[in-house]
Amino acid sequence: MIRSRFTGLGMAVPPNCIKNNDLQRYMDTSDDWIRQRSGIEQRYWVDEGVSTSDLGLEAANVALEQAKLKPADLDMILFATLSPDHEFPGTACFLQGKLGAPGIPAIDIRQQCSGFIYSVAVADQFIRTGAIRRALVVGAEVHSKGLDLTTRGRDVSVLFGDGAGAVVMEATSIQNPKTDSFLWSTHLHADGTHAQELWTAAPGTGLKTKERILQPHLEEAVHYPKMNGKSVFIHASQKMPESLQEALLANGLSSEEIDLYVLHQANLRINQKCAEVMGLPDEKVFNTIQKYGNTTAATIPIGLVEAEKASRLKQGTLVASAAFGSGYTWASMIYRW
Ligand code: ACO
Protein backbone atom coordinates (compact mmCIF):
# COMPACT_ATOMS: atom_id res chain seq x y z
CA MET A 1 0.00 0.00 0.00
CA ILE A 2 1.50 3.33 -1.10
CA ARG A 3 0.73 6.35 1.05
CA SER A 4 2.31 9.79 1.74
CA ARG A 5 4.67 10.62 4.51
CA PHE A 6 5.92 14.01 5.71
CA THR A 7 9.70 13.82 5.53
CA GLY A 8 10.64 17.48 5.89
CA LEU A 9 9.15 20.43 7.71
CA GLY A 10 10.08 24.11 7.72
CA MET A 11 8.80 27.55 8.58
CA ALA A 12 9.80 31.17 8.15
CA VAL A 13 8.62 34.43 9.67
CA PRO A 14 10.02 37.86 8.88
CA PRO A 15 12.11 39.68 11.50
CA ASN A 16 9.77 42.58 12.31
CA CYS A 17 7.74 41.73 15.42
CA ILE A 18 4.65 43.93 15.75
CA LYS A 19 3.15 43.95 19.24
CA ASN A 20 -0.53 44.79 19.69
CA ASN A 21 0.34 48.20 21.11
CA ASP A 22 2.46 48.97 18.02
CA LEU A 23 -0.77 48.91 15.97
CA GLN A 24 -1.94 52.03 17.84
CA ARG A 25 0.38 53.97 15.53
CA TYR A 26 -2.04 53.17 12.70
CA MET A 27 -5.49 52.79 14.26
CA ASP A 28 -7.63 53.16 17.35
CA THR A 29 -7.20 49.79 19.06
CA SER A 30 -5.78 48.31 22.25
CA ASP A 31 -3.77 45.35 23.46
CA ASP A 32 -6.68 44.41 25.74
CA TRP A 33 -9.26 44.36 22.94
CA ILE A 34 -7.08 42.24 20.65
CA ARG A 35 -6.03 39.75 23.36
CA GLN A 36 -9.54 39.32 24.72
CA ARG A 37 -11.21 38.86 21.33
CA SER A 38 -8.51 36.80 19.59
CA GLY A 39 -5.71 35.73 21.96
CA ILE A 40 -3.16 37.45 19.69
CA GLU A 41 -0.22 39.23 21.38
CA GLN A 42 2.00 39.94 18.38
CA ARG A 43 2.54 39.16 14.70
CA TYR A 44 5.41 39.53 12.19
CA TRP A 45 5.53 41.78 9.14
CA VAL A 46 7.86 41.64 6.14
CA ASP A 47 10.16 44.41 4.92
CA GLU A 48 9.08 46.21 1.78
CA GLY A 49 11.15 44.08 -0.62
CA VAL A 50 9.89 40.69 0.57
CA SER A 51 7.16 38.73 -1.23
CA THR A 52 5.07 35.67 -0.39
CA SER A 53 7.25 33.40 -2.53
CA ASP A 54 10.36 34.74 -0.72
CA LEU A 55 8.92 33.63 2.62
CA GLY A 56 7.77 30.35 1.04
CA LEU A 57 11.28 29.78 -0.33
CA GLU A 58 12.82 30.15 3.13
CA ALA A 59 10.40 27.62 4.61
CA ALA A 60 10.83 25.29 1.62
CA ASN A 61 14.62 25.29 1.94
CA VAL A 62 14.37 24.22 5.59
CA ALA A 63 11.87 21.46 4.72
CA LEU A 64 14.05 20.20 1.85
CA GLU A 65 17.12 20.15 4.07
CA GLN A 66 15.25 18.17 6.71
CA ALA A 67 14.09 15.72 4.03
CA LYS A 68 17.68 15.53 2.70
CA LEU A 69 16.44 16.40 -0.78
CA LYS A 70 17.42 18.89 -3.48
CA PRO A 71 14.86 20.86 -5.50
CA ALA A 72 15.73 18.67 -8.48
CA ASP A 73 14.41 15.63 -6.55
CA LEU A 74 10.87 17.08 -6.44
CA ASP A 75 8.05 15.96 -8.75
CA MET A 76 5.53 18.72 -7.92
CA ILE A 77 5.11 22.01 -6.06
CA LEU A 78 1.83 23.10 -4.46
CA PHE A 79 1.53 26.62 -3.07
CA ALA A 80 -1.38 27.66 -0.87
CA THR A 81 -1.84 31.41 -0.48
CA LEU A 82 -4.43 34.17 -0.60
CA SER A 83 -1.74 36.85 -0.84
CA PRO A 84 0.02 35.98 -4.12
CA ASP A 85 3.18 37.70 -5.35
CA HIS A 86 1.22 39.01 -8.35
CA GLU A 87 -2.21 38.62 -9.99
CA PHE A 88 -0.71 36.02 -12.31
CA PRO A 89 1.13 33.75 -12.80
CA GLY A 90 0.66 31.72 -9.67
CA THR A 91 3.03 32.04 -6.73
CA ALA A 92 4.03 28.37 -7.14
CA CYS A 93 5.70 29.39 -10.42
CA PHE A 94 7.64 32.20 -8.75
CA LEU A 95 8.75 29.79 -6.04
CA GLN A 96 9.74 27.18 -8.59
CA GLY A 97 11.86 29.76 -10.45
CA LYS A 98 13.62 30.75 -7.22
CA LEU A 99 14.11 27.16 -6.08
CA GLY A 100 15.42 26.03 -9.44
CA ALA A 101 13.30 22.97 -10.16
CA PRO A 102 12.32 23.55 -13.81
CA GLY A 103 9.83 21.37 -15.63
CA ILE A 104 7.80 19.98 -12.75
CA PRO A 105 4.17 21.07 -12.26
CA ALA A 106 3.72 24.11 -10.01
CA ILE A 107 0.16 24.57 -8.74
CA ASP A 108 -1.48 27.35 -6.74
CA ILE A 109 -4.27 26.38 -4.34
CA ARG A 110 -6.65 29.22 -3.55
CA GLN A 111 -8.49 27.91 -0.51
CA GLN A 112 -7.39 30.51 2.04
CA CYS A 113 -7.20 29.18 5.62
CA SER A 114 -7.97 25.64 4.43
CA GLY A 115 -5.36 25.92 1.66
CA PHE A 116 -2.67 23.91 3.37
CA ILE A 117 -4.88 20.87 4.01
CA TYR A 118 -6.35 21.15 0.50
CA SER A 119 -2.79 21.17 -0.92
CA VAL A 120 -1.74 18.18 1.17
CA ALA A 121 -4.86 16.35 -0.08
CA VAL A 122 -4.01 17.07 -3.73
CA ALA A 123 -0.38 15.98 -3.33
CA ASP A 124 -1.54 12.86 -1.48
CA GLN A 125 -3.82 11.83 -4.35
CA PHE A 126 -0.96 12.14 -6.87
CA ILE A 127 1.30 10.12 -4.57
CA ARG A 128 -1.28 7.39 -3.87
CA THR A 129 -1.89 6.82 -7.58
CA GLY A 130 1.85 6.56 -8.23
CA ALA A 131 1.87 9.59 -10.55
CA ILE A 132 4.52 11.29 -8.39
CA ARG A 133 6.77 10.30 -5.50
CA ARG A 134 7.75 13.65 -3.97
CA ALA A 135 5.89 16.90 -3.51
CA LEU A 136 6.71 20.18 -1.85
CA VAL A 137 3.67 21.76 -0.19
CA VAL A 138 3.97 25.38 0.93
CA GLY A 139 1.50 27.61 2.76
CA ALA A 140 2.64 31.23 2.89
CA GLU A 141 1.16 34.67 3.34
CA VAL A 142 2.23 38.29 3.27
CA HIS A 143 -0.85 39.88 4.77
CA SER A 144 0.80 43.07 5.98
CA LYS A 145 0.88 44.57 2.46
CA GLY A 146 -2.85 43.99 1.95
CA LEU A 147 -4.51 45.18 5.16
CA ASP A 148 -6.48 48.33 5.81
CA LEU A 149 -4.22 49.69 8.54
CA THR A 150 -6.66 52.39 9.63
CA THR A 151 -9.42 52.41 12.25
CA ARG A 152 -11.87 51.59 9.42
CA GLY A 153 -10.22 48.19 8.89
CA ARG A 154 -9.25 47.39 12.48
CA ASP A 155 -11.66 44.47 13.00
CA VAL A 156 -9.73 42.52 10.33
CA SER A 157 -6.25 44.05 10.31
CA VAL A 158 -5.30 43.27 13.90
CA LEU A 159 -5.84 39.54 13.33
CA PHE A 160 -3.40 38.75 10.52
CA GLY A 161 0.36 38.19 10.33
CA ASP A 162 2.97 37.20 7.75
CA GLY A 163 4.58 33.76 7.71
CA ALA A 164 5.27 30.56 5.79
CA GLY A 165 5.36 26.84 6.41
CA ALA A 166 6.38 23.97 4.17
CA VAL A 167 6.33 20.19 4.14
CA VAL A 168 7.96 17.66 1.86
CA MET A 169 5.65 14.71 1.17
CA GLU A 170 7.08 11.44 -0.09
CA ALA A 171 5.63 8.09 -1.12
CA THR A 172 6.05 5.39 1.49
CA SER A 173 5.16 1.73 1.41
CA ILE A 174 3.04 0.86 4.44
CA GLN A 175 4.02 -2.25 6.37
CA ASN A 176 2.04 -1.64 9.55
CA PRO A 177 -0.86 0.85 9.22
CA LYS A 178 -1.18 1.15 13.00
CA THR A 179 2.40 2.26 13.67
CA ASP A 180 3.96 3.49 10.40
CA SER A 181 4.34 7.22 9.86
CA PHE A 182 1.93 8.36 7.11
CA LEU A 183 -1.06 10.51 6.22
CA TRP A 184 -4.20 8.58 7.18
CA SER A 185 -6.87 10.77 5.61
CA THR A 186 -7.97 14.16 4.36
CA HIS A 187 -11.53 15.50 4.18
CA LEU A 188 -12.35 18.66 2.21
CA HIS A 189 -15.47 20.85 2.09
CA ALA A 190 -16.73 24.19 0.80
CA ASP A 191 -19.92 26.25 0.80
CA GLY A 192 -19.70 29.11 -1.68
CA THR A 193 -23.00 30.64 -0.60
CA HIS A 194 -20.95 32.38 2.12
CA ALA A 195 -18.18 33.55 -0.22
CA GLN A 196 -18.77 37.21 0.54
CA GLU A 197 -18.67 36.89 4.33
CA LEU A 198 -14.86 36.96 4.26
CA TRP A 199 -13.32 38.25 1.07
CA THR A 200 -11.40 40.84 -0.88
CA ALA A 201 -13.57 42.04 -3.74
CA ALA A 202 -11.07 43.97 -5.86
CA PRO A 203 -9.40 43.77 -8.23
CA GLY A 204 -11.96 41.42 -9.78
CA THR A 205 -14.10 40.72 -12.80
CA GLY A 206 -17.01 40.16 -10.39
CA LEU A 207 -17.21 43.91 -9.81
CA LYS A 208 -20.01 45.51 -11.82
CA THR A 209 -17.61 47.88 -13.54
CA LYS A 210 -15.76 47.97 -16.86
CA GLU A 211 -12.39 47.41 -15.24
CA ARG A 212 -11.27 45.15 -12.43
CA ILE A 213 -10.24 48.10 -10.28
CA LEU A 214 -10.95 51.81 -10.55
CA GLN A 215 -10.11 54.84 -8.43
CA PRO A 216 -13.50 54.77 -6.58
CA HIS A 217 -12.78 51.17 -5.49
CA LEU A 218 -9.58 52.34 -3.86
CA GLU A 219 -11.41 55.22 -2.17
CA GLU A 220 -14.08 52.82 -0.86
CA ALA A 221 -11.34 50.40 0.30
CA VAL A 222 -12.86 47.53 -1.71
CA HIS A 223 -9.35 46.17 -2.27
CA TYR A 224 -8.98 45.37 1.45
CA PRO A 225 -10.32 42.22 3.13
CA LYS A 226 -13.80 42.45 4.67
CA MET A 227 -15.21 40.03 7.22
CA ASN A 228 -18.49 39.32 8.90
CA GLY A 229 -16.78 38.35 12.18
CA LYS A 230 -19.87 36.93 13.86
CA SER A 231 -20.70 34.70 10.90
CA VAL A 232 -17.08 33.47 10.70
CA PHE A 233 -17.10 32.72 14.42
CA ILE A 234 -20.36 30.75 14.28
CA HIS A 235 -19.46 28.71 11.20
CA ALA A 236 -15.85 28.03 12.22
CA SER A 237 -16.91 26.87 15.69
CA GLN A 238 -19.33 24.46 14.03
CA LYS A 239 -17.38 23.23 11.00
CA MET A 240 -13.99 22.60 12.62
CA PRO A 241 -15.38 20.10 15.17
CA GLU A 242 -17.64 18.63 12.47
CA SER A 243 -14.70 17.96 10.14
CA LEU A 244 -12.62 16.52 12.98
CA GLN A 245 -15.49 14.17 13.88
CA GLU A 246 -15.74 13.15 10.24
CA ALA A 247 -12.02 12.31 10.17
CA LEU A 248 -12.20 10.38 13.45
CA LEU A 249 -15.18 8.37 12.23
CA ALA A 250 -13.51 7.55 8.89
CA ASN A 251 -10.47 6.21 10.76
CA GLY A 252 -12.39 4.39 13.50
CA LEU A 253 -10.83 6.62 16.17
CA SER A 254 -12.12 8.32 19.29
CA SER A 255 -11.03 11.89 20.07
CA GLU A 256 -9.00 10.56 23.03
CA GLU A 257 -6.83 8.45 20.72
CA ILE A 258 -5.44 11.59 19.03
CA ASP A 259 -2.24 12.71 20.77
CA LEU A 260 -2.18 16.27 19.45
CA TYR A 261 -4.56 18.66 17.71
CA VAL A 262 -2.74 21.16 15.46
CA LEU A 263 -5.59 23.38 14.31
CA HIS A 264 -5.82 26.42 12.07
CA GLN A 265 -5.13 29.58 14.05
CA ALA A 266 -7.98 31.95 13.16
CA ASN A 267 -8.73 33.04 16.67
CA LEU A 268 -7.93 31.48 20.05
CA ARG A 269 -11.61 31.72 21.00
CA ILE A 270 -12.63 29.66 17.98
CA ASN A 271 -10.14 26.93 18.95
CA GLN A 272 -11.31 27.04 22.58
CA LYS A 273 -14.88 26.62 21.38
CA CYS A 274 -13.83 23.75 19.11
CA ALA A 275 -12.06 22.04 22.05
CA GLU A 276 -15.14 22.57 24.24
CA VAL A 277 -17.51 21.06 21.64
CA MET A 278 -15.16 18.07 21.17
CA GLY A 279 -14.46 17.69 24.90
CA LEU A 280 -10.70 18.03 24.35
CA PRO A 281 -8.34 18.84 27.21
CA ASP A 282 -6.50 22.17 26.71
CA GLU A 283 -3.08 20.51 26.69
CA LYS A 284 -3.95 18.49 23.58
CA VAL A 285 -4.66 21.60 21.47
CA PHE A 286 -1.47 23.25 20.23
CA ASN A 287 -1.92 27.00 19.61
CA THR A 288 0.55 29.49 18.15
CA ILE A 289 -1.75 32.43 17.39
CA GLN A 290 -0.48 34.35 20.41
CA LYS A 291 2.96 34.64 18.73
CA TYR A 292 2.15 34.83 15.03
CA GLY A 293 -1.45 36.01 14.60
CA ASN A 294 -3.45 34.40 11.83
CA THR A 295 -1.09 33.46 8.99
CA THR A 296 -3.92 31.77 7.03
CA ALA A 297 -2.45 28.99 4.81
CA ALA A 298 0.71 28.89 6.93
CA THR A 299 -0.84 28.32 10.37
CA ILE A 300 -0.85 24.50 10.33
CA PRO A 301 2.71 23.90 9.05
CA ILE A 302 3.95 26.62 11.45
CA GLY A 303 2.06 24.80 14.22
CA LEU A 304 3.74 21.52 13.25
CA VAL A 305 7.21 23.10 13.36
CA GLU A 306 6.53 24.73 16.72
CA ALA A 307 5.05 21.52 18.14
CA GLU A 308 8.16 19.61 17.03
CA LYS A 309 10.41 22.26 18.63
CA ALA A 310 8.41 21.97 21.85
CA SER A 311 8.84 18.16 21.74
CA ARG A 312 5.07 17.74 21.41
CA LEU A 313 5.44 16.15 17.98
CA LYS A 314 7.65 13.07 17.92
CA GLN A 315 7.88 9.91 15.90
CA GLY A 316 4.64 8.01 16.50
CA THR A 317 2.51 11.03 17.56
CA LEU A 318 -1.02 10.75 16.13
CA VAL A 319 -2.01 14.23 14.98
CA ALA A 320 -5.33 15.69 13.83
CA SER A 321 -5.63 19.03 12.02
CA ALA A 322 -8.65 21.03 10.96
CA ALA A 323 -9.09 24.38 9.27
CA PHE A 324 -11.90 26.76 8.42
CA GLY A 325 -11.70 29.82 6.23
CA SER A 326 -12.91 32.07 3.50
CA GLY A 327 -15.03 30.43 0.85
CA TYR A 328 -16.32 29.17 3.22
CA THR A 329 -13.95 26.21 3.06
CA TRP A 330 -13.11 23.70 5.76
CA ALA A 331 -10.99 20.57 5.94
CA SER A 332 -9.36 18.05 8.23
CA MET A 333 -6.55 15.52 8.18
CA ILE A 334 -5.12 12.82 10.42
CA TYR A 335 -1.57 11.53 10.25
CA ARG A 336 0.88 9.48 12.29
CA TRP A 337 4.14 11.45 12.66
N1 ACO B 1 -9.79 47.35 18.37
C1 ACO B 1 -10.69 47.97 19.16
N2 ACO B 1 -12.01 47.95 18.93
C2 ACO B 1 -12.42 47.27 17.85
C3 ACO B 1 -11.55 46.60 16.99
C4 ACO B 1 -10.17 46.67 17.28
N3 ACO B 1 -9.25 46.06 16.52
N4 ACO B 1 -12.26 46.02 16.01
C5 ACO B 1 -13.57 46.29 16.24
N5 ACO B 1 -13.66 47.04 17.36
C6 ACO B 1 -14.86 47.58 17.98
C7 ACO B 1 -16.03 47.70 17.03
O1 ACO B 1 -15.94 48.89 16.29
C8 ACO B 1 -17.20 47.69 17.98
O2 ACO B 1 -17.31 48.95 18.51
P1 ACO B 1 -18.80 49.59 18.82
O3 ACO B 1 -19.43 48.64 19.80
O4 ACO B 1 -18.47 50.93 19.38
O5 ACO B 1 -19.48 49.60 17.49
C9 ACO B 1 -16.74 46.75 19.09
O6 ACO B 1 -15.31 46.66 18.97
C10 ACO B 1 -17.33 45.38 18.98
O7 ACO B 1 -17.28 44.97 17.62
P2 ACO B 1 -17.82 43.61 17.15
O8 ACO B 1 -17.53 43.41 15.69
O9 ACO B 1 -19.25 43.45 17.60
O10 ACO B 1 -16.90 42.68 18.01
P3 ACO B 1 -17.05 41.20 18.35
O11 ACO B 1 -17.19 41.07 19.81
O12 ACO B 1 -18.01 40.49 17.45
O13 ACO B 1 -15.61 40.69 17.95
C11 ACO B 1 -14.34 39.58 16.30
C12 ACO B 1 -15.10 40.83 16.64
C13 ACO B 1 -13.14 39.41 17.23
C14 ACO B 1 -13.80 39.70 14.87
C15 ACO B 1 -15.31 38.40 16.46
O14 ACO B 1 -16.44 38.57 15.66
C16 ACO B 1 -14.66 37.12 16.15
O15 ACO B 1 -13.94 36.58 16.97
N6 ACO B 1 -14.93 36.59 14.92
C17 ACO B 1 -14.23 35.48 14.40
C18 ACO B 1 -13.54 35.93 13.18
C19 ACO B 1 -12.08 35.66 13.17
O16 ACO B 1 -11.43 35.45 14.17
N7 ACO B 1 -11.53 35.64 12.00
C20 ACO B 1 -10.17 35.34 11.85
C21 ACO B 1 -9.80 35.36 10.45
S1 ACO B 1 -10.78 34.38 9.45
C22 ACO B 1 -10.26 32.80 9.51
O17 ACO B 1 -9.09 32.52 9.67
C23 ACO B 1 -11.26 31.79 9.41
mmCIF file of N, CA and C and ligand atoms in Angstrom, residues 28-30 33 37 113 154-155 158-160 198 227 229-230 232-233 264 266-267 269-270 294 324-325, ligand 1:
data_model
loop_
_atom_site.group_PDB
_atom_site.id
_atom_site.type_symbol
_atom_site.label_atom_id
_atom_site.label_comp_id
_atom_site.label_asym_id
_atom_site.label_seq_id
_atom_site.Cartn_x
_atom_site.Cartn_y
_atom_site.Cartn_z
ATOM 1 N N ASP A 28 -7.131 53.107 15.978
ATOM 2 C CA ASP A 28 -7.634 53.155 17.347
ATOM 3 C C ASP A 28 -7.923 51.719 17.791
ATOM 4 N N THR A 29 -7.019 51.158 18.565
ATOM 5 C CA THR A 29 -7.204 49.789 19.059
ATOM 6 C C THR A 29 -6.457 49.663 20.380
ATOM 7 N N SER A 30 -6.505 48.482 20.985
ATOM 8 C CA SER A 30 -5.777 48.307 22.251
ATOM 9 C C SER A 30 -5.337 46.863 22.402
ATOM 10 N N TRP A 33 -8.201 44.747 23.877
ATOM 11 C CA TRP A 33 -9.262 44.358 22.936
ATOM 12 C C TRP A 33 -8.795 43.179 22.096
ATOM 13 N N ARG A 37 -10.381 39.354 22.436
ATOM 14 C CA ARG A 37 -11.209 38.857 21.334
ATOM 15 C C ARG A 37 -10.535 37.733 20.550
ATOM 16 N N CYS A 113 -7.657 29.831 4.375
ATOM 17 C CA CYS A 113 -7.195 29.185 5.619
ATOM 18 C C CYS A 113 -7.172 27.665 5.517
ATOM 19 N N ARG A 154 -9.886 47.999 11.298
ATOM 20 C CA ARG A 154 -9.245 47.391 12.481
ATOM 21 C C ARG A 154 -9.801 46.025 12.870
ATOM 22 N N ASP A 155 -11.087 45.770 12.586
ATOM 23 C CA ASP A 155 -11.658 44.473 12.995
ATOM 24 C C ASP A 155 -10.951 43.308 12.307
ATOM 25 N N VAL A 158 -6.048 43.650 12.699
ATOM 26 C CA VAL A 158 -5.295 43.267 13.898
ATOM 27 C C VAL A 158 -5.093 41.754 13.980
ATOM 28 N N LEU A 159 -5.847 41.002 13.180
ATOM 29 C CA LEU A 159 -5.838 39.541 13.328
ATOM 30 C C LEU A 159 -4.732 38.833 12.533
ATOM 31 N N PHE A 160 -4.241 39.487 11.473
ATOM 32 C CA PHE A 160 -3.400 38.747 10.520
ATOM 33 C C PHE A 160 -1.911 39.064 10.619
ATOM 34 N N LEU A 198 -16.279 36.737 3.956
ATOM 35 C CA LEU A 198 -14.861 36.957 4.264
ATOM 36 C C LEU A 198 -14.149 36.963 2.933
ATOM 37 N N MET A 227 -14.784 41.259 6.510
ATOM 38 C CA MET A 227 -15.207 40.032 7.217
ATOM 39 C C MET A 227 -16.457 40.287 8.029
ATOM 40 N N GLY A 229 -17.440 39.077 11.083
ATOM 41 C CA GLY A 229 -16.776 38.350 12.175
ATOM 42 C C GLY A 229 -17.690 37.385 12.901
ATOM 43 N N LYS A 230 -18.939 37.795 13.108
ATOM 44 C CA LYS A 230 -19.870 36.928 13.856
ATOM 45 C C LYS A 230 -20.189 35.673 13.058
ATOM 46 N N VAL A 232 -18.291 34.306 10.729
ATOM 47 C CA VAL A 232 -17.084 33.467 10.704
ATOM 48 C C VAL A 232 -16.981 32.685 12.007
ATOM 49 N N PHE A 233 -17.211 33.385 13.108
ATOM 50 C CA PHE A 233 -17.102 32.725 14.420
ATOM 51 C C PHE A 233 -18.085 31.550 14.513
ATOM 52 N N HIS A 264 -5.991 25.088 12.653
ATOM 53 C CA HIS A 264 -5.818 26.419 12.068
ATOM 54 C C HIS A 264 -5.930 27.474 13.168
ATOM 55 N N ALA A 266 -7.196 30.785 13.569
ATOM 56 C CA ALA A 266 -7.982 31.954 13.163
ATOM 57 C C ALA A 266 -8.123 32.886 14.349
ATOM 58 N N ASN A 267 -8.342 32.279 15.492
ATOM 59 C CA ASN A 267 -8.728 33.040 16.671
ATOM 60 C C ASN A 267 -8.702 32.047 17.836
ATOM 61 N N ARG A 269 -10.248 32.019 20.499
ATOM 62 C CA ARG A 269 -11.607 31.722 21.003
ATOM 63 C C ARG A 269 -12.298 30.671 20.147
ATOM 64 N N ILE A 270 -12.031 30.684 18.857
ATOM 65 C CA ILE A 270 -12.627 29.662 17.981
ATOM 66 C C ILE A 270 -12.061 28.294 18.365
ATOM 67 N N ASN A 294 -2.895 35.329 12.805
ATOM 68 C CA ASN A 294 -3.455 34.396 11.826
ATOM 69 C C ASN A 294 -2.635 34.503 10.535
ATOM 70 N N PHE A 324 -10.682 26.138 8.950
ATOM 71 C CA PHE A 324 -11.901 26.755 8.417
ATOM 72 C C PHE A 324 -11.506 28.127 7.892
ATOM 73 N N GLY A 325 -12.060 28.502 6.750
ATOM 74 C CA GLY A 325 -11.698 29.824 6.229
ATOM 75 C C GLY A 325 -12.621 30.317 5.146
HETATM 76 N N1 ACO B 1 -9.795 47.351 18.373
HETATM 77 C C1 ACO B 1 -10.686 47.968 19.162
HETATM 78 N N2 ACO B 1 -12.007 47.950 18.927
HETATM 79 C C2 ACO B 1 -12.421 47.271 17.852
HETATM 80 C C3 ACO B 1 -11.553 46.596 16.986
HETATM 81 C C4 ACO B 1 -10.172 46.669 17.280
HETATM 82 N N3 ACO B 1 -9.254 46.063 16.520
HETATM 83 N N4 ACO B 1 -12.258 46.020 16.007
HETATM 84 C C5 ACO B 1 -13.573 46.289 16.237
HETATM 85 N N5 ACO B 1 -13.664 47.043 17.358
HETATM 86 C C6 ACO B 1 -14.860 47.578 17.981
HETATM 87 C C7 ACO B 1 -16.025 47.701 17.026
HETATM 88 O O1 ACO B 1 -15.936 48.885 16.286
HETATM 89 C C8 ACO B 1 -17.201 47.688 17.982
HETATM 90 O O2 ACO B 1 -17.311 48.955 18.514
HETATM 91 P P1 ACO B 1 -18.801 49.592 18.825
HETATM 92 O O3 ACO B 1 -19.431 48.644 19.798
HETATM 93 O O4 ACO B 1 -18.473 50.928 19.377
HETATM 94 O O5 ACO B 1 -19.481 49.596 17.493
HETATM 95 C C9 ACO B 1 -16.743 46.746 19.089
HETATM 96 O O6 ACO B 1 -15.314 46.663 18.973
HETATM 97 C C10 ACO B 1 -17.335 45.376 18.976
HETATM 98 O O7 ACO B 1 -17.284 44.970 17.625
HETATM 99 P P2 ACO B 1 -17.823 43.608 17.154
HETATM 100 O O8 ACO B 1 -17.528 43.412 15.694
HETATM 101 O O9 ACO B 1 -19.253 43.450 17.604
HETATM 102 O O10 ACO B 1 -16.901 42.685 18.010
HETATM 103 P P3 ACO B 1 -17.050 41.196 18.350
HETATM 104 O O11 ACO B 1 -17.193 41.070 19.813
HETATM 105 O O12 ACO B 1 -18.011 40.490 17.448
HETATM 106 O O13 ACO B 1 -15.606 40.689 17.955
HETATM 107 C C11 ACO B 1 -14.343 39.582 16.295
HETATM 108 C C12 ACO B 1 -15.103 40.825 16.640
HETATM 109 C C13 ACO B 1 -13.140 39.412 17.234
HETATM 110 C C14 ACO B 1 -13.797 39.703 14.871
HETATM 111 C C15 ACO B 1 -15.308 38.403 16.462
HETATM 112 O O14 ACO B 1 -16.437 38.566 15.661
HETATM 113 C C16 ACO B 1 -14.664 37.121 16.154
HETATM 114 O O15 ACO B 1 -13.938 36.582 16.967
HETATM 115 N N6 ACO B 1 -14.932 36.591 14.924
HETATM 116 C C17 ACO B 1 -14.234 35.484 14.402
HETATM 117 C C18 ACO B 1 -13.540 35.934 13.179
HETATM 118 C C19 ACO B 1 -12.076 35.660 13.173
HETATM 119 O O16 ACO B 1 -11.431 35.450 14.174
HETATM 120 N N7 ACO B 1 -11.531 35.638 11.999
HETATM 121 C C20 ACO B 1 -10.173 35.337 11.854
HETATM 122 C C21 ACO B 1 -9.795 35.356 10.454
HETATM 123 S S1 ACO B 1 -10.780 34.378 9.450
HETATM 124 C C22 ACO B 1 -10.256 32.800 9.512
HETATM 125 O O17 ACO B 1 -9.094 32.515 9.670
HETATM 126 C C23 ACO B 1 -11.265 31.795 9.410
#
